[in-house]
Short mmCIF file of C-alpha atoms in Angstrom, two decimals:
data_model
loop_
_atom_site.label_atom_id
_atom_site.label_comp_id
_atom_site.label_asym_id
_atom_site.label_seq_id
_atom_site.Cartn_x
_atom_site.Cartn_y
_atom_site.Cartn_z
CA MET A 1 0.04 -0.12 0.05
CA THR A 2 2.76 2.55 0.90
CA GLU A 3 4.28 2.10 -2.42
CA HIS A 4 1.13 2.60 -4.22
CA LEU A 5 0.23 5.51 -2.14
CA SER A 6 3.65 7.14 -2.62
CA ALA A 7 3.06 6.53 -6.47
CA LEU A 8 -0.14 8.28 -6.28
CA LEU A 9 1.38 11.29 -4.98
CA ASP A 10 4.21 11.53 -7.35
CA TYR A 11 1.52 10.95 -10.17
CA GLY A 12 -0.49 13.87 -8.84
CA ARG A 13 2.28 16.19 -8.61
CA GLU A 14 3.55 15.07 -12.21
CA LYS A 15 0.22 15.92 -13.73
CA GLY A 16 -0.06 19.08 -11.96
CA MET A 17 -2.94 18.05 -9.94
CA ILE A 18 -1.43 18.74 -6.55
CA THR A 19 1.60 20.27 -5.00
CA GLU A 20 3.90 18.97 -2.02
CA PHE A 21 1.80 21.19 0.27
CA ASP A 22 -1.27 18.98 -0.55
CA GLU A 23 0.36 15.60 0.12
CA SER A 24 -0.49 15.37 3.83
CA TYR A 25 -4.00 16.11 3.13
CA VAL A 26 -4.26 13.52 0.16
CA VAL A 27 -2.59 10.91 2.14
CA ASN A 28 -4.90 11.12 5.20
CA LYS A 29 -8.11 11.11 2.93
CA VAL A 30 -6.86 8.27 1.01
CA LEU A 31 -5.97 6.15 4.34
CA ALA A 32 -9.59 6.79 5.48
CA LEU A 33 -10.89 5.30 2.34
CA ILE A 34 -8.86 2.30 2.24
CA GLY A 35 -8.57 1.44 6.09
CA GLY A 36 -4.94 2.55 6.69
CA ASP A 37 -3.44 3.78 9.76
CA ARG A 38 0.08 4.88 8.79
CA PHE A 39 2.10 6.01 6.08
CA GLU A 40 5.56 6.79 5.22
CA ARG A 41 6.64 7.79 1.68
CA THR A 42 8.88 5.36 0.00
CA GLU A 43 10.77 4.83 -3.25
CA HIS A 44 8.64 2.76 -5.81
CA ARG A 45 8.79 0.94 -8.88
CA HIS A 46 7.44 2.26 -12.17
CA PHE A 47 3.66 2.00 -12.90
CA GLU A 48 2.45 2.11 -16.48
CA ASN A 49 -0.64 4.04 -15.73
CA ILE A 50 -3.11 5.18 -13.04
CA ASP A 51 -5.20 2.02 -13.17
CA GLU A 52 -1.90 0.01 -12.10
CA ILE A 53 -1.51 2.39 -9.01
CA LEU A 54 -5.12 2.46 -8.00
CA SER A 55 -5.21 -1.41 -7.99
CA GLY A 56 -2.73 -1.79 -5.38
CA LEU A 57 -4.64 0.68 -3.18
CA LEU A 58 -8.18 -0.96 -4.16
CA ASP A 59 -6.78 -4.54 -3.11
CA PHE A 60 -5.54 -3.09 0.20
CA ALA A 61 -9.03 -1.80 0.78
CA ALA A 62 -10.55 -5.08 -0.11
CA GLU A 63 -8.31 -6.81 2.54
CA ASN A 64 -9.43 -3.99 5.14
CA GLY A 65 -13.23 -4.55 4.71
CA LYS A 66 -13.47 -1.18 2.85
CA LEU A 67 -15.22 -2.24 -0.21
CA GLU A 68 -19.02 -3.31 -0.03
CA ASP A 69 -18.18 -6.07 -2.64
CA ASN A 70 -14.78 -6.69 -4.25
CA THR A 71 -16.37 -6.25 -7.90
CA VAL A 72 -15.68 -3.65 -10.63
CA THR A 73 -18.95 -1.63 -9.59
CA TYR A 74 -17.53 -1.02 -5.97
CA ARG A 75 -13.79 -0.85 -7.01
CA ASP A 76 -14.89 1.80 -9.50
CA ILE A 77 -16.66 3.75 -6.69
CA LEU A 78 -13.71 3.71 -4.34
CA ALA A 79 -11.20 4.62 -7.14
CA ALA A 80 -13.48 7.76 -7.94
CA GLU A 81 -13.16 8.68 -4.31
CA ILE A 82 -9.48 8.39 -4.24
CA MET A 83 -9.13 10.54 -7.34
CA ASP A 84 -11.51 13.05 -6.11
CA ASN A 85 -8.83 14.01 -3.67
CA LEU A 86 -6.37 14.86 -6.40
CA THR A 87 -9.07 16.70 -8.46
CA PRO A 88 -9.76 20.58 -8.10
CA ARG A 89 -13.02 21.71 -6.54
CA PRO A 90 -15.48 22.90 -9.23
CA SER A 91 -15.10 26.67 -8.36
CA GLU A 92 -11.29 26.20 -8.64
CA LEU A 93 -11.47 24.40 -11.96
CA ASN A 94 -13.99 27.04 -13.44
CA GLU A 95 -11.56 29.61 -12.58
CA ASN A 96 -8.85 28.11 -14.11
CA PHE A 97 -10.71 27.17 -17.26
CA PHE A 98 -12.30 30.69 -17.97
CA GLU A 99 -8.68 32.32 -17.18
CA LYS A 100 -7.36 30.04 -20.06
CA TYR A 101 -10.20 30.54 -22.09
CA GLU A 102 -9.49 34.35 -22.28
CA LYS A 103 -6.11 33.61 -23.77
CA SER A 104 -7.51 30.61 -26.03
CA PRO A 105 -10.75 28.56 -26.24
CA LYS A 106 -8.49 25.58 -27.32
CA GLU A 107 -6.12 25.97 -24.34
CA ALA A 108 -9.09 26.04 -22.03
CA THR A 109 -10.57 22.65 -23.51
CA ASP A 110 -6.96 21.31 -23.71
CA PHE A 111 -6.66 21.80 -20.10
CA PHE A 112 -9.98 20.34 -18.93
CA TYR A 113 -9.56 17.42 -21.22
CA GLU A 114 -6.25 16.57 -19.88
CA LEU A 115 -7.50 16.87 -16.31
CA SER A 116 -10.52 14.60 -17.28
CA LYS A 117 -8.06 11.84 -18.27
CA ASN A 118 -5.57 12.46 -15.49
CA ASN A 119 -8.10 12.15 -12.85
CA ASN A 120 -9.53 8.99 -14.31
CA TYR A 121 -12.87 10.33 -15.08
CA ILE A 122 -12.28 9.42 -18.60
CA MET A 123 -11.67 5.70 -18.52
CA THR A 124 -8.51 5.91 -20.56
CA GLU A 125 -7.30 2.25 -19.93
CA ARG A 126 -10.77 0.80 -20.73
CA VAL A 127 -11.12 2.76 -24.00
CA LYS A 128 -7.72 1.28 -25.08
CA LYS A 129 -9.57 -2.12 -25.10
CA ASN A 130 -11.71 -0.91 -27.84
CA ILE A 131 -10.89 -2.46 -31.43
CA VAL A 132 -10.58 0.61 -33.62
CA TRP A 133 -9.95 1.02 -37.39
CA LYS A 134 -10.70 2.69 -40.72
CA SER A 135 -12.22 1.43 -43.76
CA LYS A 136 -12.52 2.87 -47.29
CA THR A 137 -16.14 3.06 -48.70
CA LYS A 138 -17.86 5.04 -51.38
CA TYR A 139 -18.57 7.75 -48.63
CA GLY A 140 -14.79 8.10 -47.67
CA GLU A 141 -13.27 6.59 -44.65
CA LEU A 142 -15.28 5.39 -42.13
CA ASP A 143 -14.43 4.83 -38.46
CA ILE A 144 -15.33 1.43 -36.85
CA THR A 145 -15.07 0.93 -33.32
CA ILE A 146 -15.83 -2.50 -31.65
CA ASN A 147 -17.05 -1.34 -28.06
CA LEU A 148 -15.40 -3.45 -25.61
CA SER A 149 -15.88 -1.03 -22.69
CA LYS A 150 -19.68 -0.51 -22.64
CA PRO A 151 -22.66 -2.93 -23.17
CA GLU A 152 -24.70 -2.88 -26.19
CA LYS A 153 -28.28 -1.20 -25.70
CA ASP A 154 -31.74 -2.50 -26.99
CA PRO A 155 -33.70 0.18 -29.04
CA LYS A 156 -36.82 -0.70 -27.21
CA GLU A 157 -35.34 -0.27 -23.92
CA ILE A 158 -34.09 3.15 -25.23
CA ALA A 159 -37.80 4.02 -26.40
CA LYS A 160 -39.16 3.12 -23.11
CA ALA A 161 -36.65 5.33 -21.22
CA LYS A 162 -38.26 8.30 -22.56
CA LEU A 163 -41.56 7.40 -21.38
CA ALA A 164 -40.40 6.17 -18.01
CA LYS A 165 -41.44 8.24 -14.97
CA GLN A 166 -38.50 10.07 -13.49
CA THR A 167 -37.65 9.27 -9.84
CA GLY A 168 -34.55 9.47 -7.64
CA TYR A 169 -31.62 11.61 -7.46
CA PRO A 170 -29.91 12.45 -9.76
CA LYS A 171 -32.78 12.18 -12.27
CA CYS A 172 -30.38 10.83 -14.85
CA LEU A 173 -26.74 10.27 -15.84
CA LEU A 174 -26.75 13.65 -17.77
CA CYS A 175 -28.10 15.76 -14.75
CA ALA A 176 -25.73 18.63 -13.65
CA GLU A 177 -26.32 17.27 -10.09
CA ASN A 178 -24.19 14.25 -10.79
CA VAL A 179 -21.08 16.18 -9.89
CA GLY A 180 -19.88 14.49 -6.57
CA VAL A 181 -22.45 11.58 -6.46
CA ARG A 182 -20.62 8.57 -4.87
CA GLY A 183 -22.51 5.92 -6.97
CA ASN A 184 -24.05 2.67 -6.37
CA ALA A 185 -25.00 -0.59 -7.91
CA ASN A 186 -27.42 1.09 -10.37
CA HIS A 187 -25.61 4.38 -10.74
CA PRO A 188 -21.98 4.95 -11.74
CA PRO A 189 -19.57 6.93 -9.42
CA ARG A 190 -19.22 10.69 -10.09
CA THR A 191 -17.12 11.89 -7.17
CA ASN A 192 -14.26 12.78 -9.66
CA HIS A 193 -16.70 14.25 -12.04
CA ARG A 194 -16.51 18.10 -13.13
CA ILE A 195 -18.47 20.21 -15.41
CA ILE A 196 -17.96 23.67 -16.97
CA PRO A 197 -21.08 26.23 -17.10
CA LEU A 198 -21.81 27.55 -20.46
CA ASN A 199 -24.25 30.04 -21.70
CA LEU A 200 -25.93 28.90 -25.06
CA ALA A 201 -28.31 31.08 -26.58
CA GLY A 202 -29.14 32.67 -23.09
CA GLU A 203 -29.32 29.49 -21.36
CA ARG A 204 -27.41 27.69 -18.76
CA TRP A 205 -25.81 24.67 -20.05
CA TYR A 206 -22.48 22.72 -18.98
CA LEU A 207 -19.70 21.13 -20.64
CA GLN A 208 -18.22 17.76 -19.66
CA TYR A 209 -16.22 15.05 -21.33
CA SER A 210 -17.53 11.59 -21.94
CA PRO A 211 -16.08 8.94 -19.65
CA TYR A 212 -15.98 6.59 -22.77
CA VAL A 213 -14.65 8.79 -25.33
CA TYR A 214 -15.21 7.41 -28.94
CA TYR A 215 -13.18 9.97 -30.56
CA ASN A 216 -10.78 12.90 -29.77
CA GLU A 217 -11.94 15.20 -27.03
CA HIS A 218 -15.45 13.46 -27.14
CA CYS A 219 -17.47 16.02 -24.98
CA ILE A 220 -21.11 16.45 -23.94
CA ALA A 221 -22.97 19.89 -23.56
CA LEU A 222 -25.82 19.27 -21.15
CA SER A 223 -28.78 21.25 -20.07
CA SER A 224 -29.11 22.41 -16.69
CA LYS A 225 -32.59 21.52 -16.72
CA HIS A 226 -33.90 17.68 -16.77
CA THR A 227 -36.03 17.93 -19.74
CA PRO A 228 -36.32 15.52 -22.78
CA MET A 229 -34.69 15.86 -25.99
CA LYS A 230 -36.48 18.36 -28.45
CA ILE A 231 -35.40 19.63 -31.67
CA GLU A 232 -36.55 23.15 -32.56
CA LYS A 233 -35.11 26.51 -33.54
CA ALA A 234 -33.41 26.85 -30.25
CA THR A 235 -31.45 23.70 -30.91
CA PHE A 236 -29.84 25.30 -33.90
CA ASP A 237 -29.17 28.66 -31.91
CA ARG A 238 -27.51 26.49 -29.17
CA LEU A 239 -25.29 24.44 -31.40
CA LEU A 240 -24.19 27.48 -33.60
CA ASP A 241 -23.53 29.42 -30.36
CA PHE A 242 -21.45 26.52 -29.04
CA VAL A 243 -19.15 26.46 -32.18
CA GLU A 244 -18.98 30.22 -31.97
CA GLN A 245 -17.57 29.80 -28.66
CA PHE A 246 -15.45 26.92 -29.37
CA PRO A 247 -14.43 27.13 -33.20
CA HIS A 248 -12.04 24.02 -32.88
CA TYR A 249 -15.24 21.83 -31.96
CA PHE A 250 -17.97 20.58 -33.77
CA ILE A 251 -21.28 19.70 -32.08
CA GLY A 252 -24.41 18.11 -32.87
CA SER A 253 -27.68 16.71 -31.44
CA ASN A 254 -29.43 13.54 -31.35
CA SER A 255 -32.68 13.66 -32.75
CA ASP A 256 -35.63 13.58 -30.23
CA LEU A 257 -37.50 10.38 -31.36
CA PRO A 258 -36.88 6.70 -30.42
CA ILE A 259 -35.27 4.27 -33.04
CA VAL A 260 -33.42 7.39 -34.95
CA GLY A 261 -32.57 9.00 -31.43
CA GLY A 262 -29.66 8.43 -29.02
CA SER A 263 -29.42 6.23 -26.13
CA ILE A 264 -30.85 9.02 -23.71
CA LEU A 265 -34.01 10.73 -24.83
CA THR A 266 -34.99 11.90 -21.32
CA HIS A 267 -32.33 14.79 -20.87
CA ASN A 268 -31.48 17.57 -23.75
CA HIS A 269 -27.87 17.18 -24.61
CA PHE A 270 -25.47 17.47 -27.40
CA GLN A 271 -22.10 15.75 -28.35
CA GLY A 272 -19.14 17.25 -29.84
CA GLY A 273 -15.52 17.29 -29.98
CA ASN A 274 -12.24 18.11 -31.84
CA TYR A 275 -12.63 15.59 -34.79
CA GLU A 276 -13.59 15.34 -38.35
CA PHE A 277 -15.92 12.64 -39.48
CA ALA A 278 -16.42 11.13 -42.75
CA MET A 279 -19.64 13.13 -43.31
CA ALA A 280 -18.02 16.34 -42.57
CA LYS A 281 -15.42 15.65 -45.39
CA GLN A 282 -17.95 14.74 -47.90
CA PRO A 283 -18.73 17.63 -50.41
CA ILE A 284 -22.12 19.08 -51.33
CA LYS A 285 -23.22 16.97 -54.26
CA TYR A 286 -26.23 19.03 -55.75
CA LYS A 287 -26.24 22.64 -54.96
CA PHE A 288 -29.67 24.38 -54.20
CA THR A 289 -30.71 27.95 -53.39
CA PHE A 290 -33.32 28.64 -50.93
CA LYS A 291 -35.70 31.46 -51.74
CA GLY A 292 -35.11 34.50 -49.33
CA TYR A 293 -31.72 32.83 -48.43
CA GLU A 294 -29.56 33.63 -51.36
CA ASP A 295 -26.67 34.58 -49.08
CA ILE A 296 -26.31 30.93 -47.93
CA GLU A 297 -24.64 28.34 -49.73
CA ALA A 298 -26.79 25.14 -49.52
CA GLY A 299 -27.34 21.59 -51.02
CA ILE A 300 -27.36 17.84 -50.70
CA VAL A 301 -24.49 16.10 -49.29
CA ASP A 302 -22.92 13.17 -50.89
CA TRP A 303 -23.66 10.93 -47.93
CA ALA A 304 -25.55 7.64 -47.11
CA LEU A 305 -28.18 9.49 -45.10
CA SER A 306 -30.32 12.38 -46.57
CA THR A 307 -28.39 15.38 -45.47
CA ILE A 308 -28.60 19.07 -46.18
CA ARG A 309 -25.68 21.49 -45.77
CA LEU A 310 -26.13 25.20 -44.93
CA ILE A 311 -23.09 27.39 -45.08
CA GLY A 312 -22.91 30.99 -44.25
CA SER A 313 -21.27 33.85 -42.05
CA ASP A 314 -24.50 34.90 -40.34
CA ARG A 315 -25.33 32.19 -37.73
CA ALA A 316 -28.65 33.65 -37.17
CA ARG A 317 -29.62 33.23 -40.88
CA LEU A 318 -28.58 29.72 -40.69
CA SER A 319 -30.74 29.06 -37.78
CA GLU A 320 -33.69 30.77 -39.35
CA LEU A 321 -33.52 28.55 -42.47
CA GLY A 322 -32.81 25.52 -40.38
CA GLU A 323 -36.08 26.15 -38.41
CA LYS A 324 -37.82 26.55 -42.03
CA ILE A 325 -36.43 23.25 -43.11
CA LEU A 326 -37.41 21.42 -39.87
CA ASN A 327 -40.94 22.78 -39.80
CA LYS A 328 -41.48 21.60 -43.32
CA TRP A 329 -39.94 18.26 -42.61
CA ARG A 330 -42.05 17.70 -39.71
CA GLY A 331 -45.27 17.50 -41.76
CA TYR A 332 -43.81 16.18 -44.93
CA SER A 333 -45.07 12.94 -46.36
CA ASP A 334 -43.86 11.20 -49.72
CA GLU A 335 -45.54 7.83 -50.18
CA GLU A 336 -43.65 6.88 -53.13
CA ASN A 337 -40.42 7.09 -50.83
CA GLU A 338 -42.13 5.36 -47.84
CA ILE A 339 -42.20 8.53 -45.89
CA LEU A 340 -45.16 9.30 -43.59
CA ALA A 341 -45.05 12.26 -41.28
CA TYR A 342 -47.88 10.95 -39.22
CA THR A 343 -49.66 7.79 -38.49
CA ASP A 344 -50.70 7.30 -34.70
CA GLN A 345 -47.62 9.65 -33.91
CA LEU A 346 -45.14 11.97 -35.22
CA HIS A 347 -42.30 10.29 -37.34
CA ASN A 348 -40.46 13.08 -38.87
CA THR A 349 -37.31 14.87 -36.97
CA VAL A 350 -33.70 15.74 -37.87
CA THR A 351 -30.31 15.13 -36.42
CA PRO A 352 -28.48 18.67 -36.75
CA ILE A 353 -24.76 19.22 -36.60
CA ALA A 354 -22.79 22.35 -36.46
CA ARG A 355 -19.20 23.39 -37.10
CA GLN A 356 -17.04 26.38 -38.30
CA ARG A 357 -14.86 25.98 -41.34
CA ASN A 358 -12.92 28.33 -43.30
CA GLY A 359 -14.34 31.44 -41.48
CA LYS A 360 -17.98 30.54 -42.02
CA PHE A 361 -20.66 28.44 -40.04
CA GLU A 362 -21.84 25.21 -41.41
CA LEU A 363 -25.15 23.53 -40.30
CA ASP A 364 -25.68 19.96 -41.38
CA ILE A 365 -29.42 18.65 -41.18
CA ILE A 366 -30.03 15.06 -41.37
CA LEU A 367 -33.74 14.22 -42.26
CA ARG A 368 -34.90 11.19 -40.12
CA ASN A 369 -38.10 9.20 -39.85
CA ASN A 370 -38.91 6.46 -37.29
CA ARG A 371 -41.86 4.78 -38.85
CA THR A 372 -42.24 1.01 -38.58
CA ASN A 373 -44.43 -1.55 -40.58
CA GLU A 374 -44.78 -5.34 -40.87
CA LYS A 375 -42.08 -5.71 -43.35
CA TYR A 376 -39.58 -3.73 -41.19
CA PRO A 377 -40.82 -3.79 -37.35
CA PHE A 378 -37.71 -2.35 -36.20
CA GLY A 379 -37.88 0.58 -38.42
CA ILE A 380 -37.93 1.37 -42.08
CA PHE A 381 -35.14 3.68 -41.93
CA HIS A 382 -33.32 1.75 -39.60
CA ALA A 383 -30.84 -1.15 -39.84
CA HIS A 384 -32.77 -3.83 -41.68
CA GLU A 385 -32.79 -7.37 -40.12
CA GLU A 386 -30.32 -8.93 -42.67
CA TYR A 387 -27.60 -6.67 -41.17
CA HIS A 388 -28.57 -7.11 -37.45
CA TYR A 389 -25.63 -9.74 -37.26
CA ILE A 390 -23.43 -6.50 -37.33
CA LYS A 391 -25.73 -3.98 -35.48
CA LYS A 392 -29.16 -3.77 -34.29
CA GLU A 393 -28.95 -0.62 -32.27
CA GLY A 394 -30.39 2.58 -33.52
CA ILE A 395 -28.16 4.82 -35.48
CA GLY A 396 -27.81 8.03 -33.43
CA LEU A 397 -25.49 11.29 -34.11
CA ILE A 398 -21.97 9.65 -33.87
CA GLU A 399 -22.69 6.78 -36.40
CA ALA A 400 -24.74 9.05 -38.63
CA MET A 401 -21.71 10.98 -39.11
CA GLY A 402 -19.70 8.07 -40.01
CA LEU A 403 -18.21 6.19 -36.65
CA ALA A 404 -19.51 2.84 -36.23
CA VAL A 405 -20.01 1.86 -32.44
CA LEU A 406 -20.45 -2.15 -32.62
CA PRO A 407 -21.12 -4.61 -30.13
CA PRO A 408 -18.44 -6.88 -28.54
CA ARG A 409 -20.33 -10.12 -29.77
CA LEU A 410 -18.64 -9.45 -33.18
CA ILE A 411 -15.32 -10.78 -31.86
CA THR A 412 -16.83 -14.14 -31.15
CA GLN A 413 -19.04 -14.29 -34.38
CA PHE A 414 -16.01 -13.45 -36.73
CA GLY A 415 -13.12 -14.91 -34.55
CA GLU A 416 -10.08 -13.50 -36.33
CA LEU A 417 -10.64 -9.65 -37.36
CA ASN A 418 -8.51 -9.91 -40.54
CA ASP A 419 -8.53 -7.18 -43.36
CA LYS A 420 -11.11 -9.01 -45.26
CA VAL A 421 -13.50 -9.22 -42.18
CA LYS A 422 -12.89 -5.58 -41.37
CA GLN A 423 -13.86 -4.49 -44.74
CA GLU A 424 -17.18 -6.72 -44.62
CA ILE A 425 -18.11 -5.24 -41.49
CA ALA A 426 -17.28 -1.56 -42.95
CA ASP A 427 -19.41 -2.62 -46.05
CA VAL A 428 -22.36 -3.76 -44.05
CA PHE A 429 -22.27 -0.48 -41.83
CA THR A 430 -22.21 1.37 -45.11
CA LYS A 431 -25.38 -0.28 -46.01
CA ILE A 432 -26.96 0.11 -42.56
CA LEU A 433 -26.30 4.06 -42.88
CA GLU A 434 -28.17 3.66 -46.42
CA ASN A 435 -30.86 2.03 -44.81
CA CYS A 436 -31.53 5.25 -42.65
CA GLY A 437 -31.43 7.56 -45.54
CA VAL A 438 -35.04 8.61 -46.09
CA PHE A 439 -34.25 9.33 -49.74
CA LYS A 440 -32.35 6.66 -51.27
CA ASP A 441 -29.70 7.19 -53.95
CA THR A 442 -31.81 6.07 -56.82
CA GLU A 443 -33.92 8.12 -59.33
CA CYS A 444 -37.00 7.95 -57.24
CA GLY A 445 -34.96 8.99 -54.09
CA LEU A 446 -33.24 11.89 -55.62
CA ASN A 447 -36.35 13.19 -57.39
CA GLY A 448 -38.08 12.75 -53.94
CA PHE A 449 -35.08 14.80 -52.16
CA VAL A 450 -35.14 17.75 -54.63
CA LYS A 451 -39.03 17.76 -54.49
CA PHE A 452 -38.82 18.24 -50.62
CA MET A 453 -36.11 20.90 -51.21
CA TYR A 454 -38.49 22.98 -53.45
CA SER A 455 -41.39 22.63 -50.98
CA VAL A 456 -39.24 24.61 -48.45
CA ASN A 457 -39.49 27.57 -50.87
CA GLU A 458 -43.23 27.33 -51.35
#
């Protein structure tokens, strides 16, 4: 224990999280957590990462009866409590963040991202277990990840979550009140969790990083209010405000309906980061001019999902046009392309993404529809059953942009993941994305897409 606790102190100082004047405080806090009653600093062997240091402390705690159960769940809870003692208090973190932001938004996010990795809130070692590669497709290079750090979610469970009555504290994993929560068997620990306050379009939001990052600086912006996902003009305003404040980041929102939405529909939030996905690299294939918005470059993106791109210098104008497209799409039906806006419920929504590029704002609007029928009970514009051997979960924001998050069962299904297998997986994922496109890459589909674009001008 002495060796591991000495290593923890050196780790904290090396990462700039504590100074020599914090050492006794940290030691005594950690001793109380793990059941130790004495400590003398000692030389220690080299540890590869923070997980190795924590492992020794957690083993000691287990021997002293300080773990409710010596399982991953309760070891994670205690590990977070230990790392909390090396993590700045929220007010101190915020002061440092905005001090750096005055110099450079990138310097501020670099600081926050490194802290979130160093204090083990971002589960870096677990993320390394994911199998990751890129594959060439007709839509550019897609990112493929076999997720070995999180379980696969069932689309029906996700749909039920939005309708479920909210109880308990915090109400969900995205509530701001999670900061400092100890956690339990049904709620992951958040004692070492920190968030940064933001003002997005006049509302209080917060910035945090995902504990299981799927790409560089995978961040989450979350509303201060526990309200369900809702796509509206205010969504476009917030997204564009965010990229004005953090021009090196993109940000997007999952849609607000099950099947075509994300895994959490009960709390309004966005996902962003410092990464360029395949979709962002794809050009406008067919240009289009919206009446009254001649100052905005617009068109259909060369992408698997039906995507409209708006480019302009005035973000308020982009947001106005985005609202016009959204409102038209909400009530739009095209039976020839199997698009019905309503049956017994609303089916049309969008997945919006914002970024800055070449000094201009860009707003991508992916048209989505969550209707099901007898032939496609999981969704007409969803992964069809013939492809469920690769993925059956809904295609949310991240995947709609070109990053596949696939279940661990593929390891046992395929055995060796050689180049041929990897390409097969990428090709099937491409077909899944095409399944999700409401207007297919056919004459009928293209005519339908163009017809919709003209209808916005009416």
